[in-house]
Amino acid sequence: MIEFSHVYKTYPGPVQALKNINLKIEKGEFVFLTGPSGAGKTTLFKVMSAYLKPSSGNIKVAGYDLNKIKSNEIPFFRRRIGVVYQDFKLLKDRTVYENISLPLEIRGDKNSYIYDKTNDMIEQVGLTHKKFMFPQQLSGGEQQRVAIARALVHQPGVLVADEPTGNLDPELSEEIMDLLDKVNAQGTTVFCATHDHDLVKRRSKKVLDINSGIIVEKKIG
Amino acid sequence: MVSSYLKHFFRTWQQHFSMQLATLVVLTATFTVIGISILIYQNLNTVLTQWGDSIRMSVFLKEENPEDLSLIEKFKSFSGLENYEYISKQDAANLFKKQVKNYVPDLLFNDEFENPLPASFELKFNKNWSNEKVTELAKFAQELVGLDNVEDVSYGQGWVKNYATVVDKFNKSSWFLVLILLFGSLFVIGNSIRSSISQRRDEIEVLELIGSTTWSIRAPYLFEGFLLGIISSMISLMVTYGIYKWQLLVMDSGLGILGGKHSLNFLTVDIQLLIILVGGIFGLIGSYICVAKINNGWAADQVET
Ligand SMILES: Nc1ncnc2c1ncn2[C@@H]1O[C@H](COP(=O)(O)OP(=O)(O)OP(=O)(O)O)[C@@H](O)[C@H]1O
Ligand SMILES: [Mg+2]
């Protein structure tokens, strides 16, 4: 479950990136976030993954109240969610395999489980043949798929994806959306930002539209 | 675990070879100076033990009194004493006569020889001399002089005093030096870790975002500092050993200042281990000072500040 009430975020400048955001996404829902560039999509995702502190307001995600969370609880909160960052945030000096297995390594899973689970995930995003390459050796779309696999490998309760298909061709985009549908069907709440209106149209999901930091429209796509 | 830390360590070396090398050289030099200071200090003690064989003390009395209890009590209170022997005026005269008979043969048979020599106690000490012991001896002599029936005390004051001051000065200045060097080493290690951290800002941020705890992020950097300390202290021991061997060669060829063949000892195993341990601990502390700045929580908000 994701809940925002009266959330504001102001960057130094000042730039009001989020203005009085109120929203509620139930457990197991799949919701798109659309809006023009600079609307505040990334900012919204950052405040809900404890990457940025909101300037004011309340945010609850995956059973954590981000206003009250202690700094030593934050790592454990982050293990409960999966985030695909718009800029991927991959580790440059680690291979595809090492990047994707990281959440499991951090959690301290057994090696055999890490091995199986990571390879399974690599296969699902179609990167088996690039397993031992480094991010710099990959195309933008391939890096994006590594980021998606890393966000899903530990089977998080909530997946937050910031333009996960931004660098992919239509065919691959569909594949990735199918993958998100699959994890959603398995019970993961999915919150996905995108520019791609066609893609949103093809899937009948709840859509939140944001513009200049304000949620302007709620509709079923 | 350790293997991933080692990987991290080698990666740092790959990425900043010259920085790491410079750090290692400076640290090694630091620990070498410390090692040599200890080596010299330790061998001053050895030299002292050898010279100590010849330390005797004569306590000259105002009045003859072989059973002077207050004096005998005083002697016994000095822990390094081996034995004491009373020499009466007559004994002293006989001894004197014997010594000078070649030069003044008549003296032996001259009954009118008026004995000017005082009675005395001759003290012998056991051989375990240390710097502290020498200082104690000087103090002991001072106290004896203050007693009623004591005219004078003689024990080679000159060299004992000189020796004690040299050792004392060396002691103080070398401790001061070692302290300064150790603090310097903290900064050197800290600096190297700091640069290693700043190069990996992005990596640290990503690790935080995926849910690494603060300690698991800090650990490889702490290990890096620890290993740097251990390695440089170990190399410094090798360098110190080289210098020690070279010094022995110089001594064998007769140029050494301290006579006595092979009387120098290398650092004991205890001290060697201690130096390595201190190296590791200071590496750990040095890197901890930097690493403590990595806090968990709001990664991006903290990066901005
Ligand atoms: N670190 C920052 N400092 C100052 N202003 C910022 C910062 N990050 C974003 N902004 C501003 O906040 C607003 C929202 O940015 P945000 O990145 O959330 O937009 P977005 O909807 O994700 O856009 P896009 O679709 O291009 O990714 C923009 O006006 C942007 O200039
Ligand atoms: Mg964005």
XYZ file of C-alpha atoms and ligand atoms in Angstrom:
558
model
C 0.000 0.000 0.000
C 1.159 3.505 -0.884
C -0.388 6.588 0.653
C 0.490 10.284 0.229
C -1.281 13.012 2.153
C -0.552 16.694 1.640
C 2.968 16.039 0.365
C 5.066 18.976 -0.763
C 8.622 18.959 -2.085
C 10.499 22.156 -2.737
C 13.995 22.099 -4.203
C 16.435 24.889 -3.495
C 15.817 27.607 -6.016
C 13.076 27.415 -4.961
C 11.368 24.955 -7.319
C 8.064 23.567 -6.127
C 8.285 20.075 -7.611
C 5.367 18.568 -5.657
C 2.337 20.496 -4.463
C -0.180 18.988 -2.101
C -0.017 15.429 -3.421
C -2.750 13.129 -2.090
C -3.014 9.604 -3.395
C -3.703 6.085 -2.284
C -2.688 2.889 -4.035
C -3.989 -0.352 -2.583
C -1.928 -3.466 -2.108
C -1.735 -5.439 -5.370
C -2.779 -2.533 -7.613
C -1.028 -1.558 -10.852
C -0.989 2.207 -11.406
C 0.585 4.334 -14.143
C 1.917 7.812 -13.485
C 1.951 9.998 -16.583
C 2.822 13.612 -17.160
C 5.081 15.854 -19.220
C 8.760 16.232 -18.638
C 9.479 18.218 -15.503
C 6.052 17.470 -14.044
C 7.491 15.908 -10.890
C 7.259 12.162 -11.558
C 10.815 11.368 -10.549
C 10.533 13.599 -7.508
C 7.397 11.772 -6.419
C 9.179 8.429 -6.710
C 12.218 9.705 -4.873
C 10.269 10.881 -1.852
C 8.412 7.586 -1.658
C 11.570 5.465 -1.790
C 13.249 7.386 1.044
C 15.753 8.886 -1.344
C 14.605 12.439 -0.660
C 12.781 13.821 2.340
C 9.504 15.541 1.506
C 9.354 19.182 2.582
C 6.057 18.445 4.343
C 3.241 15.933 4.384
C 2.909 12.255 5.172
C 3.973 9.239 3.147
C 3.298 5.619 3.993
C 4.811 2.820 1.927
C 4.902 -0.935 2.537
C 3.914 -0.544 6.158
C 6.519 2.131 6.908
C 5.622 5.668 7.880
C 8.383 7.669 6.208
C 7.873 10.615 8.551
C 8.652 8.526 11.574
C 11.207 6.122 10.101
C 14.511 5.954 11.975
C 17.638 6.203 9.884
C 18.725 2.708 10.899
C 15.380 1.342 9.627
C 15.751 2.880 6.188
C 17.934 0.087 4.739
C 15.331 -2.458 5.806
C 12.523 -0.382 4.321
C 14.439 -0.236 1.039
C 14.778 -4.007 0.986
C 10.994 -4.263 1.030
C 10.588 -2.194 -2.127
C 12.098 -2.356 -5.596
C 12.993 0.804 -7.456
C 13.904 1.224 -11.115
C 15.640 4.598 -11.265
C 15.341 6.706 -14.354
C 19.140 6.913 -14.466
C 19.469 3.197 -13.608
C 22.051 3.648 -10.822
C 24.038 0.554 -11.755
C 27.454 -0.176 -10.297
C 29.935 0.503 -13.075
C 32.617 -1.889 -11.920
C 30.347 -4.889 -11.470
C 28.999 -7.230 -14.075
C 25.358 -7.653 -15.034
C 25.207 -10.714 -12.808
C 26.809 -8.923 -9.861
C 24.519 -5.924 -10.215
C 21.390 -8.006 -10.327
C 22.362 -10.263 -7.436
C 23.193 -7.293 -5.185
C 19.841 -7.056 -3.317
C 20.091 -10.753 -2.469
C 23.742 -10.439 -1.398
C 22.846 -7.518 0.830
C 20.010 -9.466 2.373
C 22.465 -12.291 3.082
C 20.709 -15.043 1.122
C 22.279 -18.441 0.561
C 24.672 -18.637 -2.373
C 22.743 -21.365 -4.152
C 19.518 -19.358 -3.900
C 21.285 -16.205 -5.115
C 22.672 -18.127 -8.073
C 19.358 -19.631 -9.134
C 17.284 -16.533 -8.566
C 19.727 -14.190 -10.320
C 20.054 -16.405 -13.375
C 16.289 -16.761 -13.552
C 15.878 -12.984 -13.445
C 18.585 -12.433 -16.068
C 16.754 -14.812 -18.350
C 13.431 -13.045 -17.839
C 14.906 -9.735 -19.023
C 16.685 -11.482 -21.893
C 20.298 -10.786 -20.932
C 21.664 -14.304 -20.450
C 24.285 -13.827 -23.155
C 25.537 -10.585 -21.513
C 25.686 -11.910 -17.977
C 29.369 -11.142 -17.450
C 29.538 -7.802 -19.190
C 29.898 -4.460 -17.462
C 27.243 -1.699 -17.749
C 29.470 0.382 -20.050
C 29.481 -2.463 -22.555
C 25.676 -2.435 -22.731
C 23.217 -0.342 -24.714
C 20.844 2.007 -22.896
C 17.989 -0.462 -23.236
C 20.105 -3.315 -21.893
C 21.173 -1.242 -18.895
C 17.536 -0.430 -18.288
C 16.710 -4.117 -18.220
C 19.497 -4.742 -15.717
C 17.945 -2.034 -13.519
C 14.524 -3.702 -13.809
C 15.919 -7.129 -12.990
C 17.723 -5.729 -9.949
C 14.516 -4.089 -8.723
C 12.593 -7.372 -8.997
C 15.098 -10.031 -7.982
C 14.280 -9.872 -4.271
C 10.522 -10.067 -4.929
C 9.591 -6.757 -3.322
C 6.084 -6.005 -2.101
C 6.122 -2.688 -3.913
C 7.757 -1.945 -7.262
C 8.376 1.646 -8.234
C 9.507 2.046 -11.844
C 10.519 5.405 -13.260
C 10.142 5.158 -17.027
C 11.261 1.517 -17.193
C 10.669 1.423 -20.942
C 12.076 4.831 -21.800
C 14.976 3.390 -23.791
C 13.301 0.327 -25.227
C 11.763 -0.332 -28.641
C 8.006 -1.059 -28.724
C 8.492 -4.812 -28.832
C 10.813 -4.918 -25.828
C 8.584 -2.404 -24.026
C 5.696 -4.815 -24.339
C 7.838 -7.633 -23.005
C 8.883 -5.605 -20.005
C 5.301 -4.525 -19.341
C 4.277 -8.188 -19.514
C 6.940 -8.896 -16.910
C 5.565 -6.141 -14.659
C 2.073 -7.557 -15.160
C 3.368 -10.956 -14.123
C 4.923 -9.732 -10.876
C 1.765 -7.704 -10.250
C -0.294 -10.858 -10.669
C 1.941 -12.489 -8.065
C 0.905 -9.789 -5.576
C 3.414 -6.980 -6.008
C 2.002 -3.453 -6.032
C 3.328 -1.709 -9.161
C 3.623 2.052 -9.601
C 5.064 2.922 -12.989
C 5.870 6.282 -14.554
C 5.868 6.590 -18.311
C 5.679 8.998 -21.240
C 4.330 6.375 -23.553
C 0.618 7.085 -23.987
C 0.093 4.244 -26.465
C 1.459 1.817 -24.001
C -0.865 3.126 -21.296
C -3.826 2.914 -23.635
C -3.178 -0.708 -24.504
C -3.304 -1.765 -20.865
C -6.380 -0.851 -18.980
C -4.966 0.270 -15.671
C -5.522 3.070 -13.254
C -3.634 6.190 -14.385
C -2.566 9.208 -12.370
C -1.631 12.258 -14.381
C 0.695 14.808 -12.877
C 1.441 18.301 -14.158
C 3.604 20.983 -12.534
C 3.675 19.039 -9.306
C -0.081 18.616 -9.040
C -2.065 15.441 -9.678
C -4.559 16.674 -12.220
C -6.484 13.623 -13.304
C -7.311 10.148 -12.167
C -8.698 7.811 -14.772
C -8.807 4.265 -15.956
C -6.723 4.116 -19.138
C 33.163 -11.744 3.070
C 36.890 -11.193 3.436
C 37.341 -12.088 -0.217
C 34.960 -9.313 -1.251
C 36.870 -6.905 1.006
C 40.103 -8.013 -0.635
C 38.527 -7.401 -4.027
C 37.625 -3.930 -2.841
C 41.198 -3.390 -1.650
C 42.702 -4.421 -4.989
C 40.186 -2.320 -6.852
C 41.322 0.722 -4.898
C 44.925 -0.071 -5.824
C 43.983 -0.417 -9.463
C 42.137 2.867 -9.480
C 44.615 5.006 -7.544
C 47.908 3.231 -7.789
C 50.151 6.236 -7.202
C 48.074 7.515 -4.282
C 48.103 4.113 -2.621
C 51.812 3.665 -3.246
C 52.593 7.076 -1.775
C 50.513 6.250 1.282
C 52.259 2.922 1.687
C 55.708 4.497 1.407
C 54.953 7.218 3.934
C 53.445 4.742 6.367
C 56.348 2.359 5.950
C 58.818 5.170 6.614
C 56.856 6.162 9.702
C 56.809 2.680 11.150
C 60.476 2.194 10.270
C 61.444 5.238 12.334
C 59.346 3.889 15.169
C 60.943 0.453 14.826
C 64.460 1.875 14.849
C 63.712 4.041 17.883
C 62.584 0.968 19.764
C 65.604 -0.963 18.483
C 67.990 1.670 19.810
C 66.167 1.931 23.099
C 66.201 -1.821 23.554
C 69.917 -2.032 22.820
C 70.793 0.790 25.176
C 69.536 -1.559 27.830
C 71.732 -4.357 26.550
C 74.818 -2.182 26.589
C 73.947 -1.130 30.079
C 73.711 -4.722 31.228
C 77.194 -5.409 29.938
C 78.696 -2.324 31.499
C 76.720 -2.981 34.627
C 79.060 -5.857 35.548
C 81.594 -3.330 36.609
C 79.377 -1.194 38.756
C 80.506 -1.185 42.355
C 79.890 1.240 45.113
C 82.167 2.301 47.963
C 80.503 3.863 50.965
C 83.191 5.628 53.017
C 82.504 5.943 56.741
C 83.335 8.677 59.204
C 83.812 6.234 62.090
C 84.706 2.564 61.950
C 81.600 0.492 62.561
C 81.190 -2.897 60.878
C 77.765 -3.385 62.435
C 76.219 -0.062 61.529
C 72.624 -1.299 61.485
C 71.018 1.763 60.009
C 73.412 1.516 57.074
C 73.000 -2.226 56.618
C 69.228 -1.829 56.686
C 69.555 0.820 54.037
C 71.705 -1.455 51.835
C 69.219 -4.263 52.095
C 66.419 -1.987 51.056
C 68.007 -1.577 47.631
C 66.627 -4.395 45.528
C 69.555 -4.849 43.149
C 72.162 -5.486 45.854
C 74.062 -8.761 45.633
C 76.348 -8.487 48.656
C 78.242 -6.020 50.777
C 81.618 -6.293 52.472
C 83.043 -4.281 55.334
C 86.562 -2.973 54.889
C 88.109 -1.604 58.059
C 90.724 1.125 58.202
C 93.352 -1.571 58.645
C 92.127 -3.622 55.692
C 92.124 -0.529 53.589
C 95.648 0.289 54.624
C 96.817 -3.232 53.848
C 95.194 -3.123 50.503
C 96.752 0.207 49.809
C 100.174 -0.989 50.873
C 99.905 -3.987 48.623
C 98.951 -1.838 45.701
C 101.777 0.605 46.107
C 104.557 -1.741 47.249
C 106.271 -1.642 43.903
C 106.528 2.096 43.999
C 107.162 2.708 47.679
C 108.520 -0.602 49.041
C 109.412 0.942 52.430
C 105.848 1.690 53.261
C 105.138 -1.934 54.027
C 107.505 -1.971 56.912
C 106.941 1.529 58.149
C 104.988 1.247 61.388
C 104.796 4.946 61.737
C 102.704 5.133 58.573
C 99.701 7.000 59.812
C 96.634 5.525 58.228
C 94.593 8.240 56.462
C 92.256 5.786 54.782
C 88.632 5.582 55.943
C 86.723 2.407 56.653
C 84.141 1.548 54.015
C 81.469 -0.806 52.812
C 81.965 -2.260 49.324
C 78.683 -3.016 47.583
C 78.241 -5.364 44.651
C 75.097 -5.493 42.557
C 73.501 -8.173 40.499
C 73.694 -7.759 36.788
C 70.192 -6.941 35.715
C 70.598 -3.294 34.924
C 67.920 -1.285 33.313
C 67.591 2.421 32.749
C 65.278 2.767 35.700
C 67.717 0.839 37.870
C 70.503 3.257 37.052
C 68.367 6.175 38.052
C 67.489 4.374 41.263
C 71.168 3.768 41.958
C 71.911 7.453 41.701
C 69.082 8.217 44.083
C 70.267 5.491 46.466
C 73.736 6.999 46.548
C 72.266 10.404 47.277
C 70.360 9.009 50.232
C 73.459 7.263 51.586
C 75.436 10.489 51.518
C 72.757 12.035 53.670
C 73.267 9.488 56.462
C 75.171 10.411 59.678
C 78.114 8.107 59.512
C 78.720 8.398 55.777
C 81.590 10.528 54.606
C 81.235 9.982 50.897
C 79.987 7.576 48.251
C 81.770 6.645 45.075
C 80.302 4.541 42.237
C 81.489 6.044 38.990
C 78.931 8.815 39.245
C 80.174 10.399 36.079
C 79.168 7.847 33.521
C 76.141 6.657 35.367
C 74.777 10.159 35.428
C 75.644 10.793 31.806
C 74.178 7.525 30.801
C 71.009 8.161 32.729
C 70.525 11.577 31.145
C 71.212 10.269 27.657
C 68.734 7.477 28.088
C 66.232 9.783 29.664
C 66.510 12.384 26.923
C 66.339 9.736 24.241
C 63.397 8.184 25.946
C 61.427 11.391 26.137
C 62.263 12.644 22.686
C 61.659 9.311 21.017
C 58.291 8.897 22.676
C 57.411 12.366 21.500
C 58.580 11.505 18.007
C 56.698 8.205 17.969
C 53.542 9.944 19.112
C 53.799 12.581 16.411
C 54.494 9.945 13.777
C 51.539 7.852 14.871
C 49.223 10.840 14.635
C 50.730 11.649 11.269
C 50.010 8.119 10.129
C 46.356 8.576 11.092
C 46.113 11.495 8.698
C 47.951 9.705 5.932
C 45.671 6.695 6.157
C 42.616 8.883 6.584
C 43.533 10.852 3.498
C 43.910 7.759 1.380
C 40.584 6.365 2.577
C 38.921 9.718 2.027
C 39.972 9.771 -1.592
C 38.885 6.179 -2.001
C 35.462 7.100 -0.604
C 35.008 10.211 -2.689
C 35.826 8.229 -5.825
C 33.064 5.824 -4.893
C 30.362 8.287 -3.920
C 28.065 6.881 -6.597
C 28.716 3.328 -5.563
C 27.982 4.135 -1.929
C 24.773 5.900 -2.910
C 23.615 2.909 -4.941
C 24.431 0.499 -2.138
C 22.425 2.628 0.254
C 19.479 2.774 -2.125
C 19.395 -0.977 -2.476
C 19.330 -1.391 1.291
C 22.895 -1.896 2.537
C 23.341 -1.030 6.179
C 25.827 1.618 7.168
C 28.206 -0.878 8.689
C 28.272 -3.135 5.684
C 29.138 -0.111 3.547
C 31.825 1.025 5.956
C 33.374 -2.400 6.479
C 35.425 -2.660 3.276
C 36.933 0.798 3.899
C 37.818 -0.119 7.466
C 39.386 -3.302 6.158
C 41.282 -1.263 3.584
C 42.783 0.966 6.300
C 43.545 -2.011 8.510
C 45.315 -3.867 5.728
C 47.258 -0.774 4.704
C 48.471 -0.406 8.306
C 49.399 -4.088 8.607
C 51.231 -4.237 5.275
C 53.226 -1.051 5.838
C 54.219 -2.035 9.373
C 55.335 -5.420 8.095
C 57.444 -3.874 5.349
C 58.863 -1.437 7.900
C 60.020 -4.375 10.032
C 61.863 -5.782 7.039
C 63.495 -2.416 6.400
C 64.421 -2.128 10.070
C 65.929 -5.604 9.929
C 67.954 -4.597 6.888
C 69.295 -1.552 8.707
C 70.067 -3.668 11.754
C 72.021 -6.195 9.679
C 73.924 -3.420 7.980
C 74.770 -1.920 11.359
C 76.144 -5.298 12.495
C 78.365 -5.419 9.414
C 79.711 -1.989 10.212
C 80.421 -3.078 13.764
C 82.189 -6.241 12.669
C 84.497 -4.203 10.527
C 85.513 -2.361 13.665
C 83.842 0.938 12.995
C 80.995 0.473 15.440
C 80.647 2.923 18.296
C 79.481 0.298 20.724
C 82.243 -2.217 21.290
C 81.451 -5.849 21.918
C 80.745 -8.176 19.072
C 77.138 -8.911 18.184
C 75.929 -7.416 21.358
C 73.015 -5.825 19.497
C 69.729 -7.683 19.436
C 66.952 -7.277 16.917
C 63.463 -6.378 18.119
C 61.898 -9.192 20.076
C 59.039 -11.118 18.511
C 56.645 -9.491 21.003
C 57.665 -6.051 19.873
C 57.476 -7.027 16.220
C 53.931 -8.275 16.705
C 53.111 -5.145 18.678
C 54.315 -2.916 15.849
C 52.201 -4.828 13.336
C 49.206 -4.636 15.664
C 49.662 -0.919 16.214
C 49.921 -0.519 12.427
C 46.627 -2.331 11.952
C 44.857 -0.482 14.744
C 45.972 2.924 13.539
C 44.910 1.985 10.016
C 41.516 1.095 11.404
C 41.203 4.302 13.399
C 42.424 6.448 10.515
C 39.863 5.020 8.145
C 37.130 5.053 10.783
C 37.503 8.813 11.153
C 36.586 9.186 7.470
C 34.137 6.369 7.207
C 32.084 7.644 10.153
C 30.822 10.310 7.810
C 28.962 7.714 5.778
C 25.564 7.643 7.428
C 22.612 5.631 6.405
C 19.295 7.112 5.573
C 18.437 9.822 3.155
C 21.294 9.251 0.765
C 20.615 11.993 -1.729
C 19.692 14.603 0.850
C 22.979 13.922 2.581
C 25.011 14.067 -0.580
C 23.695 17.562 -1.196
C 24.816 18.913 2.173
N 17.885 18.317 -7.614
C 17.053 19.275 -8.074
N 17.265 20.558 -7.743
C 16.424 21.538 -8.187
N 15.389 21.307 -8.950
C 15.127 20.042 -9.336
C 15.945 18.969 -8.922
N 15.450 17.834 -9.442
C 14.375 18.186 -10.156
N 14.163 19.500 -10.094
C 13.044 20.221 -10.713
O 11.824 19.684 -10.223
C 10.884 19.591 -11.249
C 10.395 18.145 -11.373
O 11.441 17.320 -11.803
P 11.309 15.772 -11.998
O 12.629 15.216 -12.258
O 10.549 15.225 -10.856
O 10.422 15.699 -13.332
P 9.955 14.421 -14.162
O 8.458 14.465 -14.204
O 10.579 13.195 -13.655
O 10.509 14.748 -15.606
P 11.032 13.726 -16.737
O 9.824 13.160 -17.378
O 11.797 14.596 -17.679
O 11.879 12.718 -16.069
C 11.563 20.096 -12.504
O 11.154 21.424 -12.700
C 13.014 20.047 -12.202
O 13.702 21.095 -12.849
Mg 11.837 11.818 -14.335
